[in-house]
Amino acid sequence: QVQLQESGPGLLKPSETLSLTCTVSGGSIRRYYWSWIRQPAGKGLEWIGRIYATGSTNYNPSLKSRMTMSVDTSENQFSLNLNSVTAADTAVYYCAREGGYYDTTGYLGWFDSWGQGTLVTVSS
Amino acid sequence: EIVMTQSPATLSVSPGERATLSCRASQSVSNNLAWYQQKPGQAPRLLIYGASTRATGIPARFSGSGSGTEFTLTISSLQSEDFAVYYCQQYDNWPPWTFGQGTKVEVK
């Protein structure tokens, strides 16, 4: 059974860069898409972006200008960088595996495995 | 971007009763819809994908239906462990994948 674990700093100052890593165990990172999803306290879920083992990415247009994702298949890890953070980026950040299928528009997926989440707070 | 709207925001149900949760998409998402359950302090858990297919290990009391823009999650007989927040997610039109705002199922 695949397990995901987020890691990274929990406290950032405004304008700094958020850097998180998700380590995948119990399965290979090569055969799936992998996503980041965030949730501000007491609020709903926001999909941030996803990456495939080849490095192919899809980003949420609302965050695209500030973010990059990368993958390290040798370490079974993928990462998120989000720059110029503000208080609005304060949230629990989850990494997740995307199960799904290919159709004519690309890979369509749901999130079948999740990390436990890590709280990132942006405060001066 | 497809907007997902869930109703009601809060559903008060007694244990053993049926719960019916709704999710509406701003445009058709075919049957590319998933449901998740989230308990306080935990990550969401996948319940349903393809609008009606239960994920591995999900009890049969959870069922999903609908297609196009209207979807329903039904919990046939609520157990104590089912009181939680439920989210729908569309994966038909991207980017981005989008979630509903959630329905909280609470004890009546």
Tab-separated table of C-alpha atoms in Angstrom:
chain	number	residue	atom	x	y	z
A	1	GLN	CA	0.000	0.000	0.000
A	2	VAL	CA	1.465	3.301	-1.075
A	3	GLN	CA	2.202	5.910	1.580
A	4	LEU	CA	2.951	9.606	1.112
A	5	GLN	CA	4.704	11.923	3.539
A	6	GLU	CA	5.061	15.683	3.219
A	7	SER	CA	8.049	17.532	4.623
A	8	GLY	CA	9.233	21.118	4.717
A	9	PRO	CA	9.301	24.297	6.782
A	10	GLY	CA	6.150	25.081	8.710
A	11	LEU	CA	6.684	28.819	9.121
A	12	LEU	CA	7.529	31.357	6.452
A	13	LYS	CA	7.665	35.126	6.239
A	14	PRO	CA	5.812	37.058	3.539
A	15	SER	CA	7.687	37.156	0.208
A	16	GLU	CA	9.664	33.969	0.998
A	17	THR	CA	9.503	30.750	-1.008
A	18	LEU	CA	7.525	27.748	0.179
A	19	SER	CA	9.362	24.481	-0.526
A	20	LEU	CA	7.746	21.140	0.211
A	21	THR	CA	8.742	17.578	-0.622
A	22	CYS	CA	6.549	14.507	-0.765
A	23	THR	CA	8.213	11.127	-0.264
A	24	VAL	CA	6.414	8.128	-1.733
A	25	SER	CA	6.923	4.698	-0.197
A	26	GLY	CA	5.400	1.306	-0.873
A	27	GLY	CA	5.247	1.844	-4.614
A	28	SER	CA	7.006	3.431	-7.549
A	29	ILE	CA	6.524	7.069	-8.403
A	30	ARG	CA	6.871	6.234	-12.090
A	31	ARG	CA	3.377	5.055	-13.004
A	32	TYR	CA	1.123	7.830	-11.746
A	33	TYR	CA	0.468	11.543	-11.679
A	34	TRP	CA	1.216	13.196	-8.339
A	35	SER	CA	-0.533	16.298	-7.041
A	36	TRP	CA	-0.356	18.993	-4.405
A	37	ILE	CA	-3.609	20.140	-2.800
A	38	ARG	CA	-4.056	22.714	-0.054
A	39	GLN	CA	-6.701	23.558	2.510
A	40	PRO	CA	-6.851	26.779	4.561
A	41	ALA	CA	-8.118	26.278	8.078
A	42	GLY	CA	-11.854	25.675	8.125
A	43	LYS	CA	-12.132	25.931	4.341
A	44	GLY	CA	-12.307	23.702	1.296
A	45	LEU	CA	-9.753	22.016	-0.921
A	46	GLU	CA	-7.767	23.705	-3.689
A	47	TRP	CA	-5.821	21.736	-6.289
A	48	ILE	CA	-2.394	23.298	-6.828
A	49	GLY	CA	-0.827	21.221	-9.575
A	50	ARG	CA	0.458	17.826	-10.647
A	51	ILE	CA	3.533	16.161	-12.086
A	52	TYR	CA	4.307	12.919	-13.865
A	53	ALA	CA	7.499	10.889	-13.545
A	54	THR	CA	8.758	12.325	-16.842
A	55	GLY	CA	8.575	15.812	-15.351
A	56	SER	CA	5.475	16.801	-17.277
A	57	THR	CA	3.420	19.258	-15.223
A	58	ASN	CA	-0.009	20.868	-15.054
A	59	TYR	CA	-0.585	23.848	-12.797
A	60	ASN	CA	-3.611	25.671	-11.428
A	61	PRO	CA	-3.794	28.872	-13.506
A	62	SER	CA	-4.384	30.887	-10.335
A	63	LEU	CA	-0.942	29.863	-8.996
A	64	LYS	CA	0.968	29.113	-12.170
A	65	SER	CA	3.055	32.302	-12.176
A	66	ARG	CA	4.455	31.581	-8.695
A	67	MET	CA	5.003	27.848	-8.689
A	68	THR	CA	7.169	25.065	-9.972
A	69	MET	CA	7.012	21.334	-9.366
A	70	SER	CA	9.790	18.805	-9.814
A	71	VAL	CA	10.273	15.066	-9.452
A	72	ASP	CA	13.204	12.898	-8.387
A	73	THR	CA	12.463	9.332	-9.451
A	74	SER	CA	15.673	7.989	-7.883
A	75	GLU	CA	14.467	9.153	-4.470
A	76	ASN	CA	10.754	8.505	-5.140
A	77	GLN	CA	10.024	12.126	-4.297
A	78	PHE	CA	8.312	15.108	-5.840
A	79	SER	CA	8.423	18.715	-4.736
A	80	LEU	CA	6.584	22.020	-4.775
A	81	ASN	CA	8.058	25.502	-4.816
A	82	LEU	CA	5.734	28.485	-4.392
A	83	ASN	CA	7.384	31.886	-4.333
A	84	SER	CA	6.348	35.291	-3.009
A	85	VAL	CA	4.076	33.790	-0.377
A	86	THR	CA	1.538	35.855	1.532
A	87	ALA	CA	-0.818	35.146	4.409
A	88	ALA	CA	-3.302	33.836	1.842
A	89	ASP	CA	-0.968	30.869	1.248
A	90	THR	CA	-1.342	29.724	4.852
A	91	ALA	CA	-2.887	26.267	4.698
A	92	VAL	CA	-2.437	22.559	5.239
A	93	TYR	CA	-0.642	21.236	2.178
A	94	TYR	CA	-1.335	17.677	1.062
A	95	CYS	CA	0.418	15.570	-1.509
A	96	ALA	CA	-1.695	12.952	-3.251
A	97	ARG	CA	-1.548	10.256	-5.896
A	98	GLU	CA	-3.843	10.668	-8.850
A	99	GLY	CA	-5.557	7.533	-10.023
A	100	GLY	CA	-7.454	7.797	-13.282
A	101	TYR	CA	-7.351	7.200	-17.001
A	102	TYR	CA	-6.362	8.757	-20.316
A	103	ASP	CA	-8.895	10.195	-22.663
A	104	THR	CA	-8.605	12.496	-25.694
A	105	THR	CA	-7.937	15.540	-23.504
A	106	GLY	CA	-5.266	13.952	-21.344
A	107	TYR	CA	-5.096	12.134	-18.030
A	108	LEU	CA	-8.236	12.523	-15.953
A	109	GLY	CA	-7.862	11.625	-12.339
A	110	TRP	CA	-9.116	11.435	-8.804
A	111	PHE	CA	-6.998	11.328	-5.647
A	112	ASP	CA	-6.783	7.816	-4.251
A	113	SER	CA	-3.930	8.157	-1.755
A	114	TRP	CA	-3.062	11.171	0.394
A	115	GLY	CA	-0.305	12.243	2.719
A	116	GLN	CA	-1.231	13.287	6.239
A	117	GLY	CA	-0.737	16.955	5.373
A	118	THR	CA	1.649	19.596	6.644
A	119	LEU	CA	0.669	23.007	7.981
A	120	VAL	CA	2.429	25.963	6.411
A	121	THR	CA	1.941	29.317	8.108
A	122	VAL	CA	2.958	32.596	6.509
A	123	SER	CA	3.412	35.322	9.085
A	124	SER	CA	5.767	38.187	9.750
B	1	GLU	CA	-12.992	26.774	-14.535
B	2	ILE	CA	-15.817	24.468	-13.518
B	3	VAL	CA	-17.527	25.511	-10.294
B	4	MET	CA	-18.809	22.731	-8.064
B	5	THR	CA	-21.659	23.595	-5.697
B	6	GLN	CA	-22.628	21.287	-2.856
B	7	SER	CA	-25.850	21.326	-0.866
B	8	PRO	CA	-26.763	21.550	1.849
B	9	ALA	CA	-23.820	23.110	3.660
B	10	THR	CA	-24.790	21.185	6.798
B	11	LEU	CA	-26.947	18.084	7.075
B	12	SER	CA	-28.259	16.989	10.477
B	13	VAL	CA	-29.038	13.274	10.554
B	14	SER	CA	-29.691	10.710	13.271
B	15	PRO	CA	-27.599	7.518	13.365
B	16	GLY	CA	-29.217	4.814	11.293
B	17	GLU	CA	-30.967	7.273	8.995
B	18	ARG	CA	-30.256	7.923	5.338
B	19	ALA	CA	-28.221	10.914	4.228
B	20	THR	CA	-28.439	12.402	0.752
B	21	LEU	CA	-25.813	14.912	-0.355
B	22	SER	CA	-25.919	16.861	-3.614
B	23	CYS	CA	-23.235	18.226	-5.904
B	24	ARG	CA	-23.874	20.366	-8.978
B	25	ALA	CA	-21.373	21.288	-11.681
B	26	SER	CA	-21.493	24.590	-13.579
B	27	GLN	CA	-21.148	22.615	-16.818
B	28	SER	CA	-21.264	18.968	-17.726
B	29	VAL	CA	-18.483	16.809	-16.294
B	30	SER	CA	-19.892	13.571	-17.772
B	31	ASN	CA	-19.358	10.965	-15.013
B	32	ASN	CA	-15.907	12.289	-14.077
B	33	LEU	CA	-16.783	12.986	-10.485
B	34	ALA	CA	-15.332	11.778	-7.185
B	35	TRP	CA	-16.474	11.998	-3.567
B	36	TYR	CA	-14.257	12.261	-0.499
B	37	GLN	CA	-14.804	12.037	3.246
B	38	GLN	CA	-12.753	14.153	5.629
B	39	LYS	CA	-12.696	13.889	9.404
B	40	PRO	CA	-11.167	16.576	11.647
B	41	GLY	CA	-7.390	16.588	11.560
B	42	GLN	CA	-7.244	13.967	8.806
B	43	ALA	CA	-6.613	13.958	5.083
B	44	PRO	CA	-9.561	13.373	2.787
B	45	ARG	CA	-10.353	9.756	1.913
B	46	LEU	CA	-11.588	8.710	-1.511
B	47	LEU	CA	-15.066	7.184	-1.389
B	48	ILE	CA	-16.382	7.200	-4.948
B	49	TYR	CA	-14.961	7.815	-8.423
B	50	GLY	CA	-16.565	7.666	-11.844
B	51	ALA	CA	-19.659	9.083	-10.092
B	52	SER	CA	-20.736	5.657	-8.831
B	53	THR	CA	-17.754	3.303	-8.353
B	54	ARG	CA	-16.811	2.689	-4.742
B	55	ALA	CA	-13.122	2.897	-3.949
B	56	THR	CA	-11.320	-0.047	-2.427
B	57	GLY	CA	-12.532	-0.860	1.077
B	58	ILE	CA	-15.476	1.540	1.071
B	59	PRO	CA	-18.620	0.048	2.659
B	60	ALA	CA	-21.644	-0.655	0.502
B	61	ARG	CA	-23.747	1.841	2.465
B	62	PHE	CA	-22.002	4.557	0.433
B	63	SER	CA	-23.382	4.966	-3.078
B	64	GLY	CA	-23.015	7.591	-5.767
B	65	SER	CA	-25.208	8.475	-8.704
B	66	GLY	CA	-25.684	11.079	-11.398
B	67	SER	CA	-24.023	12.330	-14.553
B	68	GLY	CA	-23.639	15.575	-16.428
B	69	THR	CA	-24.199	18.340	-13.894
B	70	GLU	CA	-26.161	16.708	-11.061
B	71	PHE	CA	-24.696	14.167	-8.640
B	72	THR	CA	-25.740	12.546	-5.383
B	73	LEU	CA	-23.905	10.752	-2.603
B	74	THR	CA	-26.148	8.585	-0.460
B	75	ILE	CA	-25.244	7.030	2.858
B	76	SER	CA	-27.954	4.447	3.407
B	77	SER	CA	-27.722	4.051	7.181
B	78	LEU	CA	-25.443	6.456	8.973
B	79	GLN	CA	-22.911	4.972	11.346
B	80	SER	CA	-21.125	6.964	14.030
B	81	GLU	CA	-17.920	6.989	11.977
B	82	ASP	CA	-19.711	8.592	9.017
B	83	PHE	CA	-20.163	11.995	10.638
B	84	ALA	CA	-17.670	14.092	8.714
B	85	VAL	CA	-17.327	16.593	5.879
B	86	TYR	CA	-17.877	15.348	2.342
B	87	TYR	CA	-16.422	16.908	-0.812
B	88	CYS	CA	-17.101	16.322	-4.476
B	89	GLN	CA	-14.403	16.840	-7.131
B	90	GLN	CA	-14.654	17.054	-10.902
B	91	TYR	CA	-11.859	15.709	-13.091
B	92	ASP	CA	-13.419	16.227	-16.493
B	93	ASN	CA	-12.152	19.676	-17.411
B	94	TRP	CA	-8.698	20.922	-16.500
B	95	PRO	CA	-6.843	22.818	-15.422
B	96	PRO	CA	-7.745	23.027	-12.679
B	97	TRP	CA	-9.432	20.102	-11.022
B	98	THR	CA	-12.025	21.661	-8.717
B	99	PHE	CA	-13.766	20.700	-5.514
B	100	GLY	CA	-17.095	21.621	-3.994
B	101	GLN	CA	-17.107	23.618	-0.792
B	102	GLY	CA	-18.156	20.607	1.272
B	103	THR	CA	-21.184	19.292	3.159
B	104	LYS	CA	-20.866	18.668	6.867
B	105	VAL	CA	-22.888	15.696	8.109
B	106	GLU	CA	-23.580	16.166	11.803
B	107	VAL	CA	-25.489	14.314	14.478
B	108	LYS	CA	-29.090	15.397	14.802
